[in-house]
Coordinates of C-alpha atoms and ligand atoms in Angstrom, one line a residue:
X231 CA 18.3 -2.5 8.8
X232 CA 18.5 -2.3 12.8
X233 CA 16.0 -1.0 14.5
X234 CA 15.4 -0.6 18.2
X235 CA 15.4 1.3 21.3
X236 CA 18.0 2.1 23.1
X237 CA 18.8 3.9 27.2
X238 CA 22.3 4.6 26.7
X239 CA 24.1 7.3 24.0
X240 CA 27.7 6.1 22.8
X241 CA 29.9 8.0 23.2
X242 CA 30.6 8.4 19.8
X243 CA 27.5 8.8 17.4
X244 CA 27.7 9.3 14.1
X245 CA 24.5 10.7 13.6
X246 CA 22.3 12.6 15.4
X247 CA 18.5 12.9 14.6
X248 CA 17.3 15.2 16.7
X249 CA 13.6 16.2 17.0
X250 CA 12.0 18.8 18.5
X251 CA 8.8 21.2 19.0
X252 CA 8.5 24.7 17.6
X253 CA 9.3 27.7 20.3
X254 CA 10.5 24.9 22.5
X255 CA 13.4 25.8 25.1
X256 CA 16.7 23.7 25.3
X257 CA 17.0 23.7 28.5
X258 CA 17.4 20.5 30.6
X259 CA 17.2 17.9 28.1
X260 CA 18.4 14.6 28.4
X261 CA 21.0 13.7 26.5
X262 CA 22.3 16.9 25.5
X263 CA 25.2 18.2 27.0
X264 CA 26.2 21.7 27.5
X265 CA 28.1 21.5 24.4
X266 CA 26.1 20.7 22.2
X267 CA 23.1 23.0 23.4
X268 CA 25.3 25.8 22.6
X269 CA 26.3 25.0 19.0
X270 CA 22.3 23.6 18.3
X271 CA 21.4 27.3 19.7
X272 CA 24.1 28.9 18.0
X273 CA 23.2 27.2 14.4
X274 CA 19.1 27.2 15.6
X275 CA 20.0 31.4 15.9
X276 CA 22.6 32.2 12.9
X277 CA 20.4 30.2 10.5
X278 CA 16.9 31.3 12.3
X279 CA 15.4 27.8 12.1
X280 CA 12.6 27.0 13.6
X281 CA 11.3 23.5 14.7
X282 CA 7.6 24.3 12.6
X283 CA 6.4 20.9 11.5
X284 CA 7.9 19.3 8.6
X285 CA 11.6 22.0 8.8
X286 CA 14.9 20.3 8.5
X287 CA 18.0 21.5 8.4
X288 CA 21.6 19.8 9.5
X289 CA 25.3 20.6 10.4
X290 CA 28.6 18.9 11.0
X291 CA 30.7 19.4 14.2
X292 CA 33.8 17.5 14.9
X293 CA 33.6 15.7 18.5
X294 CA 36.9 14.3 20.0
X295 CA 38.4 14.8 16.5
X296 CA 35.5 12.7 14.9
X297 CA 32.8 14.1 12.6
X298 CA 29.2 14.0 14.2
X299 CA 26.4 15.2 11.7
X300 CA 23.6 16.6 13.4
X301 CA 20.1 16.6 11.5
X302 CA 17.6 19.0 12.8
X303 CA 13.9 18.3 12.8
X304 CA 10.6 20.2 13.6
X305 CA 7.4 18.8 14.8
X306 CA 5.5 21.4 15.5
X307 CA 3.3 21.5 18.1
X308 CA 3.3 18.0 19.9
X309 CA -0.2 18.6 20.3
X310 CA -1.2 18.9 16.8
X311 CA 1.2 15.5 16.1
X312 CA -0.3 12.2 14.7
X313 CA 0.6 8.9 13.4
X314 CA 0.8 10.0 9.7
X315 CA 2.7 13.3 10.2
X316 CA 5.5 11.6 12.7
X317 CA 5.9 8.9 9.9
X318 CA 6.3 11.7 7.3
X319 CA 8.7 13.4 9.5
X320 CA 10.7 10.3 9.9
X321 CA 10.7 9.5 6.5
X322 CA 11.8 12.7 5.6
X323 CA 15.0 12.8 8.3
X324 CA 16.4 9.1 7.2
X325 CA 16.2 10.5 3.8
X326 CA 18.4 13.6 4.7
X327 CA 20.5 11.2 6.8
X328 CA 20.7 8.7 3.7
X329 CA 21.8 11.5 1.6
X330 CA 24.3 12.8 3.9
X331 CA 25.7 8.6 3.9
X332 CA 24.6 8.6 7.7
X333 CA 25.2 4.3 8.7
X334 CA 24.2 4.2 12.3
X335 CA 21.5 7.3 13.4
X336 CA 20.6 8.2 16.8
X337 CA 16.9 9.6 17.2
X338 CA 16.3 12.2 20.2
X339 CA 13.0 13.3 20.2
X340 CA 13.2 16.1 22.5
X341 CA 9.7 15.4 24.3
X342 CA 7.3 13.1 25.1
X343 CA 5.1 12.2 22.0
X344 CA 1.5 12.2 22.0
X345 CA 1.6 9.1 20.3
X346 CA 0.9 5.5 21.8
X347 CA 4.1 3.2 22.5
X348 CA 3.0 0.9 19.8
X349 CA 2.1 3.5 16.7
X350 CA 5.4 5.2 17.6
X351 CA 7.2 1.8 17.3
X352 CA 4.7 1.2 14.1
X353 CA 5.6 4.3 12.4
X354 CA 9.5 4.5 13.3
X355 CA 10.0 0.7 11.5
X356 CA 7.7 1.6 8.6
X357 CA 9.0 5.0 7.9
X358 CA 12.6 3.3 8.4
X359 CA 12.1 0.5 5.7
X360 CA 9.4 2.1 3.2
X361 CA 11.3 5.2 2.7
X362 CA 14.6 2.8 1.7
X363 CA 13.0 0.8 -0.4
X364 CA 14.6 1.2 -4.5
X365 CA 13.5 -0.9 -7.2
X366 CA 16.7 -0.6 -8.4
X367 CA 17.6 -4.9 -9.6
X368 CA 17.9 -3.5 -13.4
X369 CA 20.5 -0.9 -12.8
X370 CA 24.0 -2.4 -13.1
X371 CA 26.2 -0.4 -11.2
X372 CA 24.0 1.6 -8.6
X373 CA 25.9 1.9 -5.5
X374 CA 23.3 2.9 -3.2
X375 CA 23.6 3.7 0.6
X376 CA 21.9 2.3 3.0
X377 CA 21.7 3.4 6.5
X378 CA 22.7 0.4 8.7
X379 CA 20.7 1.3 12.1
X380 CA 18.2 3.7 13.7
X381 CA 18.6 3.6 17.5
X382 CA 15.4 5.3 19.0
X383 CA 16.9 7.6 22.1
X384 CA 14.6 7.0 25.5
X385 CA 15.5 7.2 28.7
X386 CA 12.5 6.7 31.4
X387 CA 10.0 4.5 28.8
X388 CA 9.0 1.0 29.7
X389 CA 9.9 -0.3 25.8
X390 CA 8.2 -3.1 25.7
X391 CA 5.1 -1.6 23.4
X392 CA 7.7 0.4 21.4
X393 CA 9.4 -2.8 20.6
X394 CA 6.1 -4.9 19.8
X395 CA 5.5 -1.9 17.5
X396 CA 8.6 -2.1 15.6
X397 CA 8.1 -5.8 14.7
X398 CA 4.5 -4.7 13.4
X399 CA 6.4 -2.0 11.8
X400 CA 8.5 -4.4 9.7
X401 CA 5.7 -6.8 8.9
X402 CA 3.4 -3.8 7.0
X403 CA 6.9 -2.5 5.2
X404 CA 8.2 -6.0 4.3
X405 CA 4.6 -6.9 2.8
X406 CA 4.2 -3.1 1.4
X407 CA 8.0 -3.6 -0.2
X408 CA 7.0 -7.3 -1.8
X409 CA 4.1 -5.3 -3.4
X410 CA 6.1 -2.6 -4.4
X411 CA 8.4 -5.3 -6.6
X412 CA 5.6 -6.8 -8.0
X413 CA 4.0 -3.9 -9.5
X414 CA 7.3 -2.2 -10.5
X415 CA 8.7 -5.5 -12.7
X416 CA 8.0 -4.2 -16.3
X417 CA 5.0 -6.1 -18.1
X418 CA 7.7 -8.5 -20.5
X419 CA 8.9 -10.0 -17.2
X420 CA 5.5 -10.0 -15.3
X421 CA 2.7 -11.8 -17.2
X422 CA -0.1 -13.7 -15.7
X423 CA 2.2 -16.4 -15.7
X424 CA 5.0 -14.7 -13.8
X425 CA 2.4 -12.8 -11.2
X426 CA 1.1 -16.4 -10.2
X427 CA 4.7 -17.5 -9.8
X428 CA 5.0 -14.8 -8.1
X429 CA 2.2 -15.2 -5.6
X430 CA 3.4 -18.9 -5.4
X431 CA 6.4 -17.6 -4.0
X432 CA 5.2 -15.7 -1.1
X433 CA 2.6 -18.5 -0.2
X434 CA 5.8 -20.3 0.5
X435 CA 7.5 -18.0 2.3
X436 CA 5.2 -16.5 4.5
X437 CA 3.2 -19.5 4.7
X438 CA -0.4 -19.4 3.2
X439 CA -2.1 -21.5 0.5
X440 CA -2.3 -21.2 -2.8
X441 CA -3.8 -22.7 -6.4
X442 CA -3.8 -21.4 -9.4
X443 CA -6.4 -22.3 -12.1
X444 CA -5.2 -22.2 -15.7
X445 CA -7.2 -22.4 -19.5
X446 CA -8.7 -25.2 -19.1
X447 CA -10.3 -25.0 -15.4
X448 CA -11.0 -21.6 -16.5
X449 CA -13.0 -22.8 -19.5
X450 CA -14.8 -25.3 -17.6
X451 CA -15.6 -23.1 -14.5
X452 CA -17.0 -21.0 -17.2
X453 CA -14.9 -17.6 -16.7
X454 CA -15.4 -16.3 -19.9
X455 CA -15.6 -12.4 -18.8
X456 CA -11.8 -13.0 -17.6
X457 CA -11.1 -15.3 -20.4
X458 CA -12.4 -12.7 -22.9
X459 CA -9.8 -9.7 -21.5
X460 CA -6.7 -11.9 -22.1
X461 CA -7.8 -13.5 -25.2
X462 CA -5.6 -10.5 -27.0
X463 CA -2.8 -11.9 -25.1
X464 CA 0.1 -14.9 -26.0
X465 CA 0.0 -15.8 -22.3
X466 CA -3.3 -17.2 -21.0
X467 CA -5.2 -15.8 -18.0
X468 CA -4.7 -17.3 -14.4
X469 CA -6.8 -17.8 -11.7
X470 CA -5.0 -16.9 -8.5
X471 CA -6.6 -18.3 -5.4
X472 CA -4.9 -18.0 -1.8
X473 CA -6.5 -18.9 1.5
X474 CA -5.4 -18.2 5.2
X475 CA -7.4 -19.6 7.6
X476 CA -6.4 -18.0 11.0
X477 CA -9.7 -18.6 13.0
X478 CA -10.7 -21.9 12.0
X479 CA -13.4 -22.7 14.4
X480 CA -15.1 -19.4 13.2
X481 CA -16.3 -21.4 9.6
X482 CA -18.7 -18.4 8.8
X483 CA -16.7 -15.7 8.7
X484 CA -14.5 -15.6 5.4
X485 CA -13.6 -12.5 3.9
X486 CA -12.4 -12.3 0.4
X487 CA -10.0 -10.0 -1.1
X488 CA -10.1 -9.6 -4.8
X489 CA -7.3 -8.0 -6.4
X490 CA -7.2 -6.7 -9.9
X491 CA -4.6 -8.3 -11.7
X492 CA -3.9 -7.1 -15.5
X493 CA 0.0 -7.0 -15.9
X494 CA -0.4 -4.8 -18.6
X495 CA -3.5 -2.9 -20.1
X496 CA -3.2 -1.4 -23.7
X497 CA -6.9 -0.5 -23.4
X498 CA -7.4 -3.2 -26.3
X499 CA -9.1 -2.1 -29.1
X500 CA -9.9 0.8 -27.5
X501 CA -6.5 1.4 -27.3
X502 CA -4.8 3.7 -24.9
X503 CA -3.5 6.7 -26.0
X504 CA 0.4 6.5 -25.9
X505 CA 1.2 8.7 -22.9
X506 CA -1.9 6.6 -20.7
X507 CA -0.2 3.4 -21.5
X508 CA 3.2 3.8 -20.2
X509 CA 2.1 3.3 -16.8
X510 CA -0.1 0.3 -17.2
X511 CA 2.5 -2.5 -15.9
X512 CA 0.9 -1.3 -12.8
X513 CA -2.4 -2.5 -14.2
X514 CA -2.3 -5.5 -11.4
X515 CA -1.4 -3.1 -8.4
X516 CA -4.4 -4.4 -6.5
X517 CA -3.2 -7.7 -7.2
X518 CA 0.1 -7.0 -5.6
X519 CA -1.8 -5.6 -3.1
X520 CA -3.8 -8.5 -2.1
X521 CA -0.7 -11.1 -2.0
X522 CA 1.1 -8.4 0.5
X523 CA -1.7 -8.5 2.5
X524 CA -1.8 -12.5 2.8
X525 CA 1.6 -12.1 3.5
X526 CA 1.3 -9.5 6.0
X527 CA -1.5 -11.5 7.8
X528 CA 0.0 -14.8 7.5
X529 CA 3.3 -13.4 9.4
X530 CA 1.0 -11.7 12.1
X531 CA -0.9 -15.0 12.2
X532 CA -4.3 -12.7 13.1
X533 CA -7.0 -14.2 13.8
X534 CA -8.8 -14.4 10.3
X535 CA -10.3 -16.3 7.6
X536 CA -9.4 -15.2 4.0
X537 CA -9.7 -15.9 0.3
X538 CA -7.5 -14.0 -1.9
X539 CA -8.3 -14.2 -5.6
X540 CA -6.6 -12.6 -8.5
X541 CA -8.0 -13.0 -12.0
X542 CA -4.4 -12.7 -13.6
X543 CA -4.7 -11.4 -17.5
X544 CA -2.8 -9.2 -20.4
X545 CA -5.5 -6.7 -22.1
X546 CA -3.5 -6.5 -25.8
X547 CA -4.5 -6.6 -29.3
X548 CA -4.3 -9.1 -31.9
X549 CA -6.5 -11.5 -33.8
X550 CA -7.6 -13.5 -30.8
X551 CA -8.4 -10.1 -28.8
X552 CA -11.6 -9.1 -27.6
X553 CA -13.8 -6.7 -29.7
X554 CA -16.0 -3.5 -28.9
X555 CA -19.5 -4.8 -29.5
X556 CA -18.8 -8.2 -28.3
X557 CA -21.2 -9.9 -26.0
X558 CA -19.8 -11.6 -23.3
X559 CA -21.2 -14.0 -20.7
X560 CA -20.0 -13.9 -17.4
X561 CA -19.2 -16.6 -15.1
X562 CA -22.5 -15.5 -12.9
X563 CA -24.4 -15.8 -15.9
X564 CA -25.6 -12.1 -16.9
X565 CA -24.4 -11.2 -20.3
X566 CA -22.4 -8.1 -21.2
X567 CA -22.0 -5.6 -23.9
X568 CA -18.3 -4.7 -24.1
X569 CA -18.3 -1.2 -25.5
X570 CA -15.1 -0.3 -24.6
X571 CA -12.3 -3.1 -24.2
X572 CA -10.6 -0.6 -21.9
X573 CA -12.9 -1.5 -19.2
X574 CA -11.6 -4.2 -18.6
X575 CA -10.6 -4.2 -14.8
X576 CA -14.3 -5.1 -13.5
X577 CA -14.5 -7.9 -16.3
X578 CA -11.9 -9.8 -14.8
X579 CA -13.1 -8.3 -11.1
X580 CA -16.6 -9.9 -11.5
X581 CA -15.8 -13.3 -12.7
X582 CA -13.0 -13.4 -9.3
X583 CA -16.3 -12.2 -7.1
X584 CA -18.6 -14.8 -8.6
X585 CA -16.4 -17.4 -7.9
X586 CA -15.6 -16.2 -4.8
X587 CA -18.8 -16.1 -3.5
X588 CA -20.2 -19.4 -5.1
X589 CA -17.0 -21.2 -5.3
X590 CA -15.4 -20.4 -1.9
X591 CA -18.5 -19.5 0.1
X592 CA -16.9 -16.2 1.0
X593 CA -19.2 -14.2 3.4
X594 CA -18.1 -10.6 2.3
X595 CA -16.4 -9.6 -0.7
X596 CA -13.8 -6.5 -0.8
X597 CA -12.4 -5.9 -4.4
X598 CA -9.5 -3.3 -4.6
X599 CA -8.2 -2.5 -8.3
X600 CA -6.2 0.2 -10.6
X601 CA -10.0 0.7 -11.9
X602 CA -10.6 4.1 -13.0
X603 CA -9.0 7.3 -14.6
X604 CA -12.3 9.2 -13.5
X605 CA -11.1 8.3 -9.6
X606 CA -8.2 10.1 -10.2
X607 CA -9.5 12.3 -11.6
X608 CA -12.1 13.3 -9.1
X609 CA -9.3 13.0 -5.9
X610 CA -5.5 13.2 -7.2
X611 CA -2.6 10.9 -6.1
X612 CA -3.3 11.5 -2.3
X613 CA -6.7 8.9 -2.0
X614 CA -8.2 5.8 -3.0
X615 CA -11.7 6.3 -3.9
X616 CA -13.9 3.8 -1.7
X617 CA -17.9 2.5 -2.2
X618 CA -19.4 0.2 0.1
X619 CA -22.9 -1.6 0.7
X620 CA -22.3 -2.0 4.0
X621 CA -21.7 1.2 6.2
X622 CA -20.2 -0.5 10.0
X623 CA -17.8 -2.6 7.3
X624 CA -16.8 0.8 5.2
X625 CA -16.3 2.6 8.9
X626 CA -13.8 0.1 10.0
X627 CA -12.2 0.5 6.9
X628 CA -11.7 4.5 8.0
X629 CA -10.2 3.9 11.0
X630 CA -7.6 1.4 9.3
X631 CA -7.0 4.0 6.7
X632 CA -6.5 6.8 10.1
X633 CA -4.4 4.2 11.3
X634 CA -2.4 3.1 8.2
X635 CA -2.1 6.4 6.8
X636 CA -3.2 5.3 3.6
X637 CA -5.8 7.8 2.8
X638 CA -9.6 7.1 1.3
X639 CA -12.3 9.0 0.2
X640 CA -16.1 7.7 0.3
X641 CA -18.1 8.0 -3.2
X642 CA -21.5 7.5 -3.4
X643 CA -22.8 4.1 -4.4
X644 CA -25.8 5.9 -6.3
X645 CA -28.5 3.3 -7.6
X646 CA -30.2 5.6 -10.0
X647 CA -26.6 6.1 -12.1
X648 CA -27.4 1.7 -12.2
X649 CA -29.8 3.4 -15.8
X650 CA -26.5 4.5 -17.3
X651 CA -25.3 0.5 -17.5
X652 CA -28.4 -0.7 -19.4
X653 CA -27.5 -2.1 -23.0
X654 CA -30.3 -2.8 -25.8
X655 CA -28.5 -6.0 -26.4
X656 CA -27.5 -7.7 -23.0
X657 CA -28.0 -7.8 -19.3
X658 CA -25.5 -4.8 -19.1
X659 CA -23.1 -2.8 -20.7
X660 CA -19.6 -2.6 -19.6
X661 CA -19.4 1.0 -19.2
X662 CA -21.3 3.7 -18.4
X663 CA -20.5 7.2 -20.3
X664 CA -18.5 10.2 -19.7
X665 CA -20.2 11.0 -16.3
X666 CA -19.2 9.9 -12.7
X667 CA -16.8 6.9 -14.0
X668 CA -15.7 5.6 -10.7
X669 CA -19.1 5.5 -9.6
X670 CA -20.5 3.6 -12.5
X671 CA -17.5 1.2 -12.7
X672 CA -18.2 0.4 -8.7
X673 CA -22.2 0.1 -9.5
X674 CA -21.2 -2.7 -12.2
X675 CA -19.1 -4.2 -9.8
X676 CA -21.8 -4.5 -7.4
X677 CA -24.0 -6.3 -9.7
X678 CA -22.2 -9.5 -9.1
X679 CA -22.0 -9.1 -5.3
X680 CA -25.3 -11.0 -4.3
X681 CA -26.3 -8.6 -1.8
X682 CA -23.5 -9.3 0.6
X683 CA -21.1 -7.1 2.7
X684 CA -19.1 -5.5 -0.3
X685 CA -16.1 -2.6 -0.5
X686 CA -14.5 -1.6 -4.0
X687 CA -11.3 0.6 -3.5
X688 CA -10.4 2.3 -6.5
X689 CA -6.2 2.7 -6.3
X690 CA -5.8 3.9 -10.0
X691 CA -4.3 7.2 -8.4
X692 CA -2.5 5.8 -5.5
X693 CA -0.9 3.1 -7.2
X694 CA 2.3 4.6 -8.5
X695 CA 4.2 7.7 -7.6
X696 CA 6.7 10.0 -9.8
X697 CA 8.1 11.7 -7.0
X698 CA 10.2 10.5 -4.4
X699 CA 9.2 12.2 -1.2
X700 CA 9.0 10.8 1.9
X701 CA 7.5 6.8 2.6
X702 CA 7.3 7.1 -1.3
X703 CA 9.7 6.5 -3.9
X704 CA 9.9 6.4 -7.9
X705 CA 7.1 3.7 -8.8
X706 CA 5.2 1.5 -6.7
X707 CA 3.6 2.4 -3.7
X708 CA 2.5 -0.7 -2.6
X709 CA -0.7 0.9 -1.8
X710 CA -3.0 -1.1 0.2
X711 CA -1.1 -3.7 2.0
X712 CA -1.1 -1.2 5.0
X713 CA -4.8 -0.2 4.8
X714 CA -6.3 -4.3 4.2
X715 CA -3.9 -5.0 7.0
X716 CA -5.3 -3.2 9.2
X717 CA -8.6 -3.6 8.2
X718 CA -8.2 -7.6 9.2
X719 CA -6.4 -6.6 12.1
X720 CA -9.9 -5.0 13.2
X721 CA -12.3 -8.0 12.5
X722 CA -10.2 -10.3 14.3
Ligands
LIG17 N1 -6.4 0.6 -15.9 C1 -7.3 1.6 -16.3 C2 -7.5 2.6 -15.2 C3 -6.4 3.5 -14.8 C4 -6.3 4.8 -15.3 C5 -5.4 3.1 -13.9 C6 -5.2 5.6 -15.0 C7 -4.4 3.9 -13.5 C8 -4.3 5.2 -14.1 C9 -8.6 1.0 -16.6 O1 -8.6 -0.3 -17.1 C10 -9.2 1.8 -17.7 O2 -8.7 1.9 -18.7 N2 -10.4 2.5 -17.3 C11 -11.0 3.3 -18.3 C12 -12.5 3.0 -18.1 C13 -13.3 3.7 -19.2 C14 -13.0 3.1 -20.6 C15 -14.8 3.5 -18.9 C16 -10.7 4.7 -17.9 O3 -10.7 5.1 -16.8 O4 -10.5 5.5 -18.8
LIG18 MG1 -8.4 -0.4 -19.2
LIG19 ZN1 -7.0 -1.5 -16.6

């Protein structure tokens, strides 16, 4: 898809985008003529619209005998605008111009936004390629449209930030949309196996490194928390490792990113009921999210160093699987009484942090994973419940989530609840009751951190979406690629 900036209107244009602010007059605007003031006041009056954020409406006219559709859009108050609600609105107007088979779409935006050059550039990209984004590679005859161009309408604006901010755009959606396919391939394509193909594939193309540790290294490196999740499986666990090192002077600082990676999660023998397993190829959604980010970073070339590491496994049942009672130990050497095999994710997360930490040398650790029912639970769809040892770290990460639009919600990392993990029988047990889940999970986690810089971002409710509305569609959101992004993006 095209997207720039341009000076000049055509003199034909197929579609017209045109954006404006509630109770704001007509008069005198660029590149509207006389004509079509009158028919936008005539249609604004006959239908009483009104340009309150988030209203859309459209019409046809016919101009010199050709048909021009004209999409109408309300901001609001310009004032009130941000980056999230202009990316909404934008999402929301090449959906109306997709469904009205709209190829090339002029954008006016009536006024001056209160927006930097840059975000608005950011935000028109994104909004462009996230909201066309279909997983649609196992549907054989879908003919779907795609808009062709968006051509942003300015007249006095140097474009040079504008532009800058439209290659950014691309980078986030392009890494966002590679996420999105991982996490929305059904689980008897994507296995451990396939996910560290997979990541193999992007390391090429976007150029990072990568290595992936199979049975035997994982035996001998002693990973026997991961190892004991995908015992239930016929495809063996993976280690995924991938490294970007952007600022290689700066030896000391190396941030790891460990993604949770279960390509599908029956719960084990604590199985799932059937209506909470149908989801669970999206088990490895902070997985996908980590291997967007490299790519994302890789392309931007910042100015980091990072370890990426996915402990890849299946969580099924079967004669080899995993038990309730079983006592585990982990590659850091505390023992672990599995009480539930459903709680699996921070099994498989605490063996990736050990190594990462004694293997790599990483100097912080942030872990992001599908983790917890009780997360969404406590917050919905809309936010990614977040816990952090370190509170300058966990601020950064809020403005990267103001800036990405992914949204977050602090929980707190409450020592006392550490009681509800003690076990009669080992070092810990793997879950901690009925109360405060996402908490307890996160307090487990953060036994294997060693006291160093640490954020866990629970995604379980972010992950997927069953409505299509706006940046969204059916599926995979991709979630977190946008927010890690911009989180390195801020520690360069
Ligand atoms: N993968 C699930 C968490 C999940 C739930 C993700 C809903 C997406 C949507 C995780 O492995 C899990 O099963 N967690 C258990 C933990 C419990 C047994 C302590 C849960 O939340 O029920
Ligand atoms: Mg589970
Ligand atoms: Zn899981």
């Amino acid at each position: 898809m095209k997207i720039d900036v341009t000076r000049k209107l055509p003199e034909h244009v197929e579609t017209l985008v045109f954006i404006h602010e509630e109770d704001a007059s007509l008069e005198g605007l660029e590149f509207v003529d006389e004509e079509l003031k009158a028919e936008l006041e005539s249609y604004i009056k006959a239908e009483n619209f009104s340009f309150s954020y988030g209203k859309m409406s459209s019409f046809t006219r016919m101009l010199s005998k050709k048909r021009q559709v004209i999409i109408l859009c309300g901001v609001g108050k310009n004032a009130d605008l941000n980056s999230s609600r202009l990316r909404s609105i934008f999402a929301n107007c090449w959906r109306k111009a997709n469904s009205l088979k709209s190829h090339q779409v002029y954008v006016l935006m009536s006024f001056e936004p209160v927006i930097n050059d840059v975000i608005l550039g950011h935000v028109l990209a994104e909004s462009a390629l996230l909201s066309a984004y279909k997983f649609n590679k196992y549907i054989s005859s879908d003919e779907v449209h795609e808009i062709e161009s968006i051509h942003l309408l300015l007249s006095t604006k140097n474009t040079r930030h504008i532009n800058r901010g439209i290659l950014e755009g691309r980078i986030y959606a392009e890494a966002t949309n590679l996420a999105r396919d991982m996490v929305n391939e059904p689980a008897n394509i994507m296995n451990p196996e396939s996910l560290a193909d997979h990541a193999k594939k992007a390391a090429l193309q976007y150029g990072f490194s990568i290595e992936i540790h199979s049975m035997d290294k994982l035996k001998r490196l002693k990973m026997d928390a991961l190892l004991a999740v995908g015992k239930g499986s016929k495809v063996d666990p993976r280690l995924i490792i991938m490294r970007y090192s952007g600022n290689p002077d700066k030896k000391n600082q190396l941030t790891a990113l460990v993604g949770k990676g279960l390509t599908f999660d029956t719960g084990g023998y604590s199985l799932k009921p059937g209506p909470s397993m149908v989801n669970m190829k999206s088990d490895m959604g902070g997985a996908a999210a980590v291997i967007g980010t490299m790519a994302a970073i890789a392309t931007l070339k910042l100015k980091v160093n990072v370890v990426a590491i996915i402990g890849a496994a299946e969580n099924m049942v079967s004669g080899e699987a995993y038990r309730p009672g079983d006592i585990i130990t982990s590659m850091a050497g505390k023992t672990i009484e599995v009480l539930n095999t459903d709680a699996e994710g921070r099994l498989t997360l605490i063996d990736a942090i050990h190594y990462a930490l004694e293997k790599e040398k990483a100097d912080r650790v942030l872990d992001i994973a599908t983790l917890t029912g009780a997360a969404v639970a406590a917050l919905g769809h809309d936010f990614s419940a977040v816990l952090s040892n370190n509170s300058s770290w966990l601020h950064q990460l809020k403005e990267a989530s103001d800036f990405s639009g992914e949204m977050i919600w602090e929980m707190p990392l409450h020592e006392p609840y550490k009681e509800l993990l003690k076990s009669e029988v080992a070092d810990l047990k793997n879950i901690g009751g009925p109360l405060a889940g996402c908490i307890t999970a996160a307090l487990f986690i953060g036994e294997f951190v060693q006291d160093k810089p640490w954020i866990h971002i629970d995604i379980a409710g972010q992950a997927t979406k069953d409505k299509i509305n706006g940046i969204y569609s059916y599926g995979a959101t991709g979630v977190g690629v946008r927010l890690l992004t911009s989180l390195l993006r801020s520690m360069e």
